[in-house]
Amino acid sequence: MFFFISSNPRTRFLPDSQLKVSPTDLSFLRKDSYVNTAEAVTCVIPHTCKIIKDFGTVPENIRQQIKALVRESETLPKRFIDIIIKKL
């Protein structure tokens, strides 16, 4: 399960579900971006699994911000919320 990070916020979701992060927050970024916490993507399709790249550990302060947004999510299924809070 993962969240997409994009340089543009996903406008079809609530703005509060888009966590703004910078290269200072996540060293693999090249410019300010947004973590879309409104939609958790599961890796079940082999092609999707092949394109996922692990960029390393997410700092604790960013994990806590993501958890806070996920707890208030109006779009994620409760089972996803529980897993994300437990595993992140």
mmCIF file of C-alpha atoms in Angstrom:
data_model
loop_
_atom_site.group_PDB
_atom_site.id
_atom_site.type_symbol
_atom_site.label_atom_id
_atom_site.label_comp_id
_atom_site.label_asym_id
_atom_site.label_seq_id
_atom_site.Cartn_x
_atom_site.Cartn_y
_atom_site.Cartn_z
ATOM 1 C CA MET A 1 0.000 0.000 0.000
ATOM 2 C CA PHE A 2 1.352 3.444 -0.843
ATOM 3 C CA PHE A 3 0.427 7.091 -1.425
ATOM 4 C CA PHE A 4 1.202 8.971 -4.616
ATOM 5 C CA ILE A 5 3.382 12.061 -4.365
ATOM 6 C CA SER A 6 2.916 14.619 -7.106
ATOM 7 C CA SER A 7 4.099 18.147 -7.804
ATOM 8 C CA ASN A 8 0.446 19.158 -8.232
ATOM 9 C CA PRO A 9 -2.253 18.515 -5.615
ATOM 10 C CA ARG A 10 -4.998 16.122 -6.686
ATOM 11 C CA THR A 11 -7.899 18.522 -7.204
ATOM 12 C CA ARG A 12 -10.640 15.898 -7.189
ATOM 13 C CA PHE A 13 -9.954 15.315 -3.484
ATOM 14 C CA LEU A 14 -10.348 17.625 -0.504
ATOM 15 C CA PRO A 15 -7.445 20.070 -0.212
ATOM 16 C CA ASP A 16 -6.983 18.991 3.424
ATOM 17 C CA SER A 17 -6.053 15.502 2.226
ATOM 18 C CA GLN A 18 -3.027 16.770 0.276
ATOM 19 C CA LEU A 19 0.060 17.097 2.485
ATOM 20 C CA LYS A 20 2.508 19.617 1.063
ATOM 21 C CA VAL A 21 6.126 18.462 1.338
ATOM 22 C CA SER A 22 9.399 19.921 0.119
ATOM 23 C CA PRO A 23 12.874 18.642 -0.772
ATOM 24 C CA THR A 24 13.828 19.604 2.787
ATOM 25 C CA ASP A 25 11.198 17.149 4.085
ATOM 26 C CA LEU A 26 11.928 14.343 1.611
ATOM 27 C CA SER A 27 15.382 14.429 0.073
ATOM 28 C CA PHE A 28 14.376 12.570 -3.097
ATOM 29 C CA LEU A 29 12.076 15.429 -4.165
ATOM 30 C CA ARG A 30 13.275 18.066 -6.595
ATOM 31 C CA LYS A 31 10.501 20.590 -5.857
ATOM 32 C CA ASP A 32 7.552 21.144 -3.546
ATOM 33 C CA SER A 33 5.050 18.319 -3.896
ATOM 34 C CA TYR A 34 1.909 16.847 -2.357
ATOM 35 C CA VAL A 35 1.270 13.497 -0.681
ATOM 36 C CA ASN A 36 -2.246 12.420 -1.656
ATOM 37 C CA THR A 37 -3.564 10.866 1.564
ATOM 38 C CA ALA A 38 -7.109 10.628 0.197
ATOM 39 C CA GLU A 39 -6.267 7.529 -1.782
ATOM 40 C CA ALA A 40 -4.126 4.581 -0.692
ATOM 41 C CA VAL A 41 -2.991 2.473 -3.629
ATOM 42 C CA THR A 42 -2.526 -1.248 -3.176
ATOM 43 C CA CYS A 43 0.086 -3.104 -5.146
ATOM 44 C CA VAL A 44 -1.849 -6.014 -6.616
ATOM 45 C CA ILE A 45 -1.243 -5.616 -10.339
ATOM 46 C CA PRO A 46 2.225 -6.937 -11.331
ATOM 47 C CA HIS A 47 2.875 -3.970 -13.654
ATOM 48 C CA THR A 48 2.113 -1.505 -10.839
ATOM 49 C CA CYS A 49 4.393 -3.389 -8.467
ATOM 50 C CA LYS A 50 7.268 -3.161 -10.960
ATOM 51 C CA ILE A 51 7.079 0.642 -11.314
ATOM 52 C CA ILE A 52 7.096 1.331 -7.571
ATOM 53 C CA LYS A 53 10.426 2.558 -6.310
ATOM 54 C CA ASP A 54 11.484 2.721 -2.684
ATOM 55 C CA PHE A 55 13.028 6.110 -1.957
ATOM 56 C CA GLY A 56 13.882 5.354 1.647
ATOM 57 C CA THR A 57 12.529 6.232 5.053
ATOM 58 C CA VAL A 58 9.976 8.965 5.580
ATOM 59 C CA PRO A 59 10.958 11.206 8.517
ATOM 60 C CA GLU A 60 8.934 10.836 11.718
ATOM 61 C CA ASN A 61 7.427 14.344 11.527
ATOM 62 C CA ILE A 62 6.060 13.640 8.027
ATOM 63 C CA ARG A 63 4.726 10.230 9.115
ATOM 64 C CA GLN A 64 2.894 11.908 11.994
ATOM 65 C CA GLN A 65 1.367 14.494 9.650
ATOM 66 C CA ILE A 66 0.240 11.747 7.282
ATOM 67 C CA LYS A 67 -1.304 9.805 10.173
ATOM 68 C CA ALA A 68 -3.185 12.900 11.320
ATOM 69 C CA LEU A 69 -4.664 13.387 7.848
ATOM 70 C CA VAL A 70 -5.475 9.688 7.485
ATOM 71 C CA ARG A 71 -7.303 9.649 10.843
ATOM 72 C CA GLU A 72 -9.631 12.366 9.512
ATOM 73 C CA SER A 73 -10.005 10.833 6.046
ATOM 74 C CA GLU A 74 -13.428 10.865 4.460
ATOM 75 C CA THR A 75 -12.305 8.775 1.484
ATOM 76 C CA LEU A 76 -10.233 5.885 2.838
ATOM 77 C CA PRO A 77 -11.928 2.673 4.007
ATOM 78 C CA LYS A 78 -11.673 2.173 7.770
ATOM 79 C CA ARG A 79 -9.591 -0.978 7.301
ATOM 80 C CA PHE A 80 -7.026 1.041 5.310
ATOM 81 C CA ILE A 81 -6.973 3.745 7.969
ATOM 82 C CA ASP A 82 -6.320 1.143 10.661
ATOM 83 C CA ILE A 83 -3.498 -0.473 8.665
ATOM 84 C CA ILE A 84 -1.845 2.859 7.808
ATOM 85 C CA ILE A 85 -1.964 4.104 11.412
ATOM 86 C CA LYS A 86 -0.549 0.811 12.683
ATOM 87 C CA LYS A 87 2.177 0.313 10.058
ATOM 88 C CA LEU A 88 3.369 3.822 9.214
#
